[in-house]
Amino acid sequence: MIGIVGYGSYLPRYRIKVEDIAHQWGKDPETIKRGLLLKEKTVPGIDEDTITISVEAARNALKRAGIDPREIGAVYVGSESHPYAVKPSGTVVAEALGIVPDVHIADYEFACKAGTEAMFVSYSLVKADLMKYAMGIGSDTSQGAPGDALEFSASAGGSAFIFGKENVVAEVLETYSYATDTPDFWRREGAFYPLHGGRFTGQPAYFKHIIGAGQAILEKSGFKPSEFAYAIFHMPNGKFPLTVGKKLGFKKEQLEPGWIVPLMGNTYSGSSPTGFSATLDVSKPGELILLVSFGSGAGSDAFIFKVTERINEVRDRAEKVKDMLENNRIYLDYGQYAKFRGKIIMAE
Amino acid sequence: MPSPRYWRETPQRYRLEAAKCKQCGKISFPPRLVCLGCGNKDFDTVKLSDKGKIVTFTTICVAPTQFTEEAPYSIAIVELSDGVRFTTQVVDCTPEDLEIGKPVKIVFRKIQEEDKTGIICYGYKAVLT
Ligand SMILES: [Zn+2]
């Protein structure tokens, strides 16, 4: 059996409410809350970035796995906000976890699906018997330009998954990936904020790729939507995942535990992985879970997991996503938020 | 250029690695070459607990240049559950939230950036639990 032997997440404690962003730019908060189904989003502390978030998420995954970190053969960090343009995030993460030096390290990028890419490669290496354990992390401190629609959603957080063959918590039953060249969202080297193709981000990008990957993995596996306890789809806002879930034949109850975007925002590479982590937090042995990510550019990675008895042993070894979302929140006003996110031009 | 000393201190700054005296068992953090308890020079590397409590604290209102954006911030002496004490910043709270004896958890954070184009230094800080 090959699958996840440990999982963990991390969300910063800082938040900003949709109202505060809307007031800043003279927009009607109720229209935005209704349109995007968002209430608030996480904001990284001044001393947090993709690397620190990855370390905290990975520490929680290690607590649940209960393994010697030195047995992990690969560490892959997927993000679109790696702190360095040149110098890997993964080396700092692996060093902090005590995994170095006998380890393969790489950083992944593919807009919001870099996290599931890291998971897919980790799973594949374990399946190929090249290593005992491999860890895939999806984590981001996403930025949206001031006043842009993305500013309401772009948030921070991440999740880590250790793949292995012993003491599996969630077995991988099937995987499928689907990708095309689609210019829906991009950021050129050196540009601070990403740009997007407006309405172009919906139908030809998000929906086409998630439905493409979703339908293909259902067909390949032979499972029907009704056989799944839960499904998680990438969450750029509150509405898209509910719509795509419905189109694929899933009910809202199946999406509920992983649909954490109203309180979390869109954590980009950490979005669907953290929804999956929140779902594992409440799942029971024998349940089937569908996970489909989406990354602009564009592509989707799909996974089918089957939860094992082991979940009951590891679940309480680390903090759950729901607790991170609901406890210890510190609210920022727009001015504090602008300072935290480096949006204020300081004297040199 | 990053300080070579900072880089050499990675095991203690990233992983809370301490030196435990093979003779008297005293734990030194940061690690030392000679045990303060018995003068012995033989140590085992041990990883400290990530849980502790605040022994005492102070608030920095006038911060050194690279920390001005963070002011006012709190610095505390923290005692970990294995008895080791050290000084560290307590973050994700206001100075009013702190009290002697309050439980903390050690977390991994950015400590400082050399400047906008320089190396980012990471290490431990504490948060209230
Ligand atoms: Zn001694």
XYZ file of C-alpha atoms and ligand atoms in Angstrom:
478
model
C 0.000 0.000 0.000
C 1.353 3.433 -0.985
C -0.015 6.669 0.332
C 0.200 9.428 2.896
C 1.845 8.445 6.190
C 1.745 11.923 7.722
C 0.041 15.216 6.918
C 0.069 18.652 8.483
C -0.906 22.253 7.840
C -0.086 25.728 9.007
C -2.052 28.970 8.768
C -0.831 32.343 10.071
C -2.824 33.932 12.902
C -3.341 37.312 11.214
C -6.562 38.065 9.313
C -8.163 40.835 7.344
C -11.911 41.002 6.727
C -13.419 41.476 3.276
C -15.204 44.599 4.660
C -11.907 46.302 5.437
C -10.483 45.728 1.966
C -13.766 46.780 0.322
C -14.005 50.012 2.342
C -10.462 50.932 1.388
C -11.320 50.877 -2.312
C -14.889 52.168 -2.134
C -16.481 48.845 -3.026
C -19.638 47.375 -1.542
C -18.611 44.613 0.884
C -21.942 42.782 0.671
C -21.701 42.462 -3.117
C -18.220 40.997 -2.808
C -19.124 38.667 0.061
C -22.101 37.376 -1.917
C -20.268 37.228 -5.240
C -17.073 35.533 -4.042
C -18.456 33.844 -0.872
C -15.518 35.132 1.158
C -15.543 36.530 4.708
C -11.894 37.022 5.621
C -8.432 35.791 4.684
C -5.186 34.847 6.381
C -2.260 37.279 6.277
C 1.329 36.227 6.935
C 3.107 37.912 9.845
C 5.943 40.296 9.014
C 8.378 37.456 9.830
C 6.558 34.728 7.876
C 7.069 33.547 4.298
C 6.683 30.417 2.195
C 9.703 28.853 3.922
C 8.508 29.402 7.509
C 4.977 28.244 6.625
C 6.401 25.124 4.939
C 8.519 24.316 8.005
C 5.559 24.597 10.388
C 3.295 22.502 8.134
C 6.036 19.889 7.694
C 6.657 19.712 11.459
C 2.978 18.894 11.919
C 3.209 16.220 9.197
C 6.233 14.706 10.966
C 4.367 14.661 14.294
C 1.568 12.678 12.663
C 3.897 10.332 10.759
C 6.056 9.640 13.810
C 9.063 8.745 11.621
C 12.747 9.632 11.742
C 13.109 12.667 9.424
C 16.457 11.320 8.184
C 14.551 8.537 6.384
C 12.850 11.070 4.101
C 14.536 10.872 0.691
C 13.006 13.911 -1.007
C 11.647 17.322 -0.019
C 9.669 19.246 -2.630
C 8.205 22.676 -1.957
C 5.576 23.939 -4.389
C 4.848 27.676 -4.295
C 4.485 30.760 -6.440
C 5.986 32.909 -3.688
C 9.373 31.338 -3.039
C 11.290 34.022 -1.069
C 14.301 33.800 -3.385
C 14.332 33.919 -7.198
C 17.587 31.936 -7.015
C 18.213 29.793 -3.890
C 15.797 26.998 -3.072
C 13.170 27.132 -0.342
C 13.521 23.375 0.100
C 17.066 23.459 1.464
C 16.054 25.705 4.374
C 12.988 23.553 5.030
C 14.955 20.280 4.942
C 17.672 21.755 7.171
C 15.100 22.949 9.723
C 13.524 19.486 9.806
C 16.831 17.645 10.140
C 16.496 15.840 6.801
C 19.814 16.963 5.228
C 22.225 15.959 3.696
C 21.046 12.608 2.233
C 18.043 14.000 0.396
C 16.843 15.155 -3.017
C 15.459 18.706 -2.907
C 13.583 20.756 -5.492
C 11.248 23.730 -5.615
C 8.177 23.509 -7.813
C 6.226 26.248 -9.548
C 2.952 26.048 -11.470
C 0.756 28.869 -10.136
C -1.734 27.329 -7.682
C -0.996 23.664 -8.415
C 2.671 23.592 -7.410
C 1.686 21.871 -4.162
C -0.062 18.912 -5.772
C 2.846 18.639 -8.215
C 5.176 18.200 -5.257
C 2.757 15.585 -3.878
C 2.519 13.730 -7.190
C 6.290 13.472 -7.609
C 6.731 12.426 -3.948
C 4.151 9.671 -4.398
C 5.733 8.531 -7.668
C 9.221 8.231 -6.151
C 7.932 6.071 -3.310
C 5.939 3.988 -5.779
C 9.079 3.520 -7.891
C 10.820 2.242 -4.748
C 13.583 4.858 -5.023
C 13.103 5.918 -1.415
C 11.244 4.983 1.754
C 9.569 8.363 2.295
C 9.153 11.564 0.275
C 7.564 14.850 1.307
C 5.537 17.192 -0.875
C 4.574 20.660 0.392
C 2.236 23.287 -1.045
C 2.624 26.699 0.555
C 2.226 30.349 -0.413
C 2.086 33.945 0.762
C 0.151 35.148 -2.253
C -0.126 38.783 -3.258
C -2.974 40.526 -5.033
C -2.499 44.042 -6.393
C -4.163 46.742 -4.254
C -7.718 47.326 -5.461
C -7.706 44.218 -7.690
C -10.305 41.484 -7.154
C -7.471 39.126 -6.197
C -6.744 41.233 -3.135
C -9.920 39.900 -1.490
C -8.717 36.319 -1.756
C -4.895 36.106 -1.941
C -3.836 34.680 1.427
C -1.157 32.636 3.179
C -0.823 29.068 4.416
C 0.345 25.624 3.482
C 0.223 21.882 3.953
C 2.761 19.058 3.875
C 2.295 15.389 3.014
C 4.748 12.575 3.637
C 4.324 9.596 1.310
C 5.436 6.076 2.227
C 4.473 2.416 2.282
C 4.135 1.590 5.986
C 1.481 2.888 8.365
C -0.415 4.577 5.548
C -3.137 7.017 6.647
C -4.651 7.554 3.182
C -3.872 5.194 0.324
C -3.454 6.628 -3.185
C -5.835 4.629 -5.404
C -5.509 6.690 -8.578
C -3.883 9.806 -10.019
C -4.474 11.811 -13.175
C -3.053 15.044 -14.558
C -4.431 17.322 -17.257
C -2.662 20.384 -18.722
C -2.745 22.771 -21.694
C -1.131 26.105 -22.546
C -3.648 28.698 -21.341
C -2.790 32.378 -20.647
C -5.294 32.951 -17.819
C -2.978 34.287 -15.088
C 0.719 35.099 -15.000
C 3.498 37.095 -13.389
C 6.612 38.036 -15.335
C 10.036 37.754 -13.701
C 10.610 40.859 -11.590
C 6.948 41.932 -11.523
C 5.588 42.255 -7.978
C 1.903 41.472 -8.609
C 0.408 38.846 -10.941
C -1.933 39.754 -13.798
C -4.989 37.833 -14.932
C -7.188 37.598 -17.965
C -10.375 38.674 -16.119
C -13.292 36.469 -17.146
C -10.870 34.326 -19.101
C -9.834 32.755 -15.763
C -13.178 30.929 -15.425
C -14.508 28.769 -18.243
C -11.421 28.066 -20.425
C -9.075 27.809 -17.466
C -10.400 26.752 -14.033
C -13.517 24.848 -15.168
C -12.046 23.213 -18.273
C -9.031 21.789 -16.442
C -10.708 20.701 -13.212
C -13.554 19.066 -15.129
C -11.050 17.501 -17.556
C -8.999 15.994 -14.768
C -12.036 15.157 -12.625
C -13.949 13.310 -15.344
C -10.843 11.436 -16.469
C -9.912 10.182 -13.007
C -13.508 9.079 -12.344
C -13.511 7.164 -15.625
C -10.059 5.672 -15.013
C -10.965 4.538 -11.495
C -14.531 3.426 -12.223
C -15.864 5.282 -9.152
C -19.038 7.359 -9.244
C -19.270 10.772 -7.468
C -21.769 9.271 -5.002
C -19.161 6.755 -3.802
C -16.931 9.517 -2.414
C -17.323 10.772 1.135
C -15.566 14.027 0.230
C -14.141 16.041 -2.653
C -11.808 19.027 -2.695
C -11.379 21.365 -5.650
C -8.996 24.320 -5.856
C -10.510 27.358 -4.141
C -9.667 30.678 -5.869
C -12.877 32.024 -4.268
C -15.880 30.485 -2.528
C -18.040 30.089 -5.607
C -15.851 28.306 -8.176
C -15.313 25.054 -6.197
C -19.039 24.742 -5.418
C -19.913 25.264 -9.092
C -17.317 22.849 -10.434
C -18.270 20.261 -7.796
C -21.900 20.436 -8.906
C -20.912 20.112 -12.568
C -18.934 16.968 -11.751
C -21.876 15.476 -9.858
C -20.907 16.158 -6.228
C -23.198 17.442 -3.503
C -22.353 20.402 -1.283
C -22.120 18.115 1.791
C -19.253 16.231 0.130
C -17.335 19.484 -0.342
C -18.129 21.053 3.047
C -15.157 19.945 5.239
C -12.583 20.953 2.613
C -14.359 24.147 1.572
C -12.375 26.359 3.936
C -11.963 29.317 1.585
C -14.538 31.655 3.254
C -12.277 31.961 6.327
C -8.879 31.159 4.780
C -8.913 32.894 1.393
C -6.991 31.457 -1.530
C -3.646 30.125 -0.330
C -2.661 29.324 -3.943
C -0.327 26.280 -3.852
C -1.591 25.642 -0.331
C -5.293 25.911 -1.242
C -6.594 22.475 -2.269
C -3.865 20.679 -0.211
C -5.066 22.484 2.939
C -8.682 21.706 2.039
C -7.587 18.079 1.765
C -5.803 18.282 5.127
C -8.969 19.717 6.743
C -10.916 16.829 5.193
C -8.486 14.211 6.549
C -9.003 15.837 9.982
C -12.648 14.698 9.949
C -12.473 11.580 7.761
C -13.146 7.996 8.845
C -11.483 4.715 7.841
C -12.679 3.377 4.481
C -13.848 6.742 3.131
C -12.925 7.842 -0.387
C -11.644 11.375 -1.056
C -11.219 13.098 -4.427
C -8.697 15.956 -4.647
C -8.356 18.088 -7.781
C -6.032 21.087 -7.873
C -5.828 23.830 -10.459
C -2.877 25.934 -11.520
C -3.103 28.734 -14.032
C -1.138 28.355 -17.162
C -2.924 25.808 -16.905
C -3.352 22.362 -15.419
C -4.954 20.148 -12.800
C -3.660 17.212 -10.748
C -6.258 14.759 -9.483
C -5.908 12.117 -6.753
C -8.219 9.511 -5.258
C -7.403 8.565 -1.664
C -8.838 5.865 0.571
C -8.587 6.594 4.298
C -7.279 3.775 6.529
C -7.707 2.801 10.214
C -4.434 4.628 10.908
C -6.212 8.010 10.682
C -7.650 7.486 14.170
C -4.154 7.091 15.607
C -2.533 10.144 13.984
C -5.340 12.708 13.712
C -4.854 14.283 17.152
C -1.051 14.387 17.081
C -1.038 17.874 15.509
C -3.290 20.920 15.330
C -6.277 20.594 12.989
C -7.047 23.043 10.191
C -10.426 24.032 11.650
C -8.755 25.010 14.937
C -6.131 27.072 13.107
C -8.905 28.826 11.171
C -11.079 29.595 14.182
C -8.684 30.109 17.116
C -6.150 32.823 18.002
C -7.165 35.148 15.179
C -5.597 38.630 15.147
C -7.444 41.112 12.928
C -5.567 43.781 10.980
C -7.003 46.979 9.536
C -6.092 47.884 5.953
C -3.200 50.128 7.008
C -1.603 47.393 9.132
C -2.234 44.885 6.360
C -0.551 47.144 3.776
C 2.478 47.433 6.062
C 2.606 43.665 6.704
C 2.478 42.916 2.979
C 5.134 45.454 2.003
C 2.663 47.605 0.071
C 3.915 50.844 1.654
C 6.878 52.573 0.043
C 9.432 53.258 2.777
C 12.321 55.760 2.754
C 15.528 54.090 1.557
C 27.279 38.683 2.606
C 25.648 36.539 5.299
C 27.595 36.322 8.477
C 29.517 33.021 8.473
C 28.813 32.778 12.184
C 25.067 32.885 11.546
C 25.410 30.059 9.046
C 27.533 27.967 11.437
C 24.791 28.344 14.042
C 22.158 26.732 11.782
C 21.727 23.568 13.914
C 20.826 25.563 17.019
C 18.881 28.322 15.248
C 16.855 26.013 12.945
C 16.525 22.845 15.013
C 17.131 23.861 18.656
C 20.075 21.495 18.883
C 21.829 21.710 22.245
C 24.881 20.032 23.825
C 24.225 17.610 26.688
C 27.266 16.878 28.874
C 28.163 13.191 28.803
C 29.527 13.434 32.360
C 27.056 15.503 34.424
C 24.080 15.716 32.040
C 23.867 19.522 31.985
C 22.370 20.861 28.757
C 24.059 23.891 27.172
C 22.146 26.089 24.714
C 23.694 27.498 22.670
C 26.127 24.566 22.663
C 29.451 25.160 24.437
C 32.913 23.660 24.065
C 33.371 23.188 27.825
C 30.600 22.166 30.251
C 29.791 24.922 32.754
C 28.695 22.283 35.240
C 31.815 20.093 35.405
C 34.403 21.268 32.875
C 33.994 18.169 30.710
C 34.420 18.526 26.922
C 32.344 15.530 25.757
C 28.766 16.221 24.643
C 25.798 14.509 23.011
C 23.652 16.533 20.603
C 20.059 16.731 21.849
C 17.017 18.449 20.358
C 15.220 20.737 22.799
C 11.489 20.658 23.445
C 9.384 23.160 21.502
C 7.220 23.943 24.537
C 7.956 26.210 27.471
C 6.842 29.218 29.498
C 7.711 32.885 29.930
C 10.132 33.552 32.786
C 10.294 37.304 32.257
C 9.873 39.757 29.395
C 10.344 43.309 28.198
C 9.020 45.429 25.347
C 11.236 47.095 22.769
C 9.735 50.391 21.583
C 12.817 51.936 20.001
C 14.116 49.169 17.789
C 17.425 48.752 15.946
C 17.179 49.762 12.269
C 16.380 46.338 10.798
C 13.517 45.776 13.290
C 11.781 49.199 13.201
C 8.775 47.823 11.287
C 8.156 45.305 14.074
C 8.200 47.766 17.011
C 6.828 47.643 19.591
C 7.765 44.000 20.076
C 8.455 41.749 23.012
C 11.576 39.901 24.046
C 11.297 37.216 26.701
C 13.429 34.790 28.632
C 11.717 31.494 27.957
C 12.179 28.265 29.922
C 11.591 25.134 27.878
C 10.123 21.989 29.431
C 13.641 20.478 29.505
C 14.790 23.290 31.798
C 16.833 25.229 29.238
C 16.405 29.012 29.272
C 17.141 31.477 26.476
C 16.131 34.898 25.208
C 13.823 35.126 22.227
C 11.255 37.360 20.565
C 7.586 36.577 21.309
C 5.463 37.255 18.215
C 1.822 37.202 17.025
C 0.732 39.108 20.130
C 0.790 42.584 21.646
C 2.989 43.401 24.665
C -0.216 43.550 26.765
C -0.868 39.856 26.058
C 2.302 38.740 27.843
C 2.449 37.519 31.429
C 5.104 35.706 33.429
C 4.329 31.989 33.439
C 2.245 31.974 30.241
C 2.890 28.896 28.054
C 4.677 29.363 24.732
C 5.569 27.271 21.709
C 8.779 27.689 19.713
C 8.200 28.437 16.023
C 10.313 28.908 12.891
C 10.416 32.501 11.629
C 12.434 35.044 9.696
C 14.807 36.771 12.087
C 16.188 39.446 9.786
C 16.974 40.272 6.195
C 20.373 41.708 5.464
C 18.591 44.120 3.101
C 16.117 43.808 0.228
C 18.663 41.984 -1.931
C 20.558 40.085 0.778
C 20.298 36.747 2.540
C 17.254 36.050 4.720
C 18.183 34.744 8.186
C 15.778 32.263 9.789
C 15.558 30.960 13.322
C 13.372 30.438 16.379
C 10.865 32.708 18.052
C 8.073 32.027 20.546
C 4.294 32.384 20.275
C 1.721 32.179 23.079
C -0.255 28.930 23.019
Zn 29.130 18.502 32.635
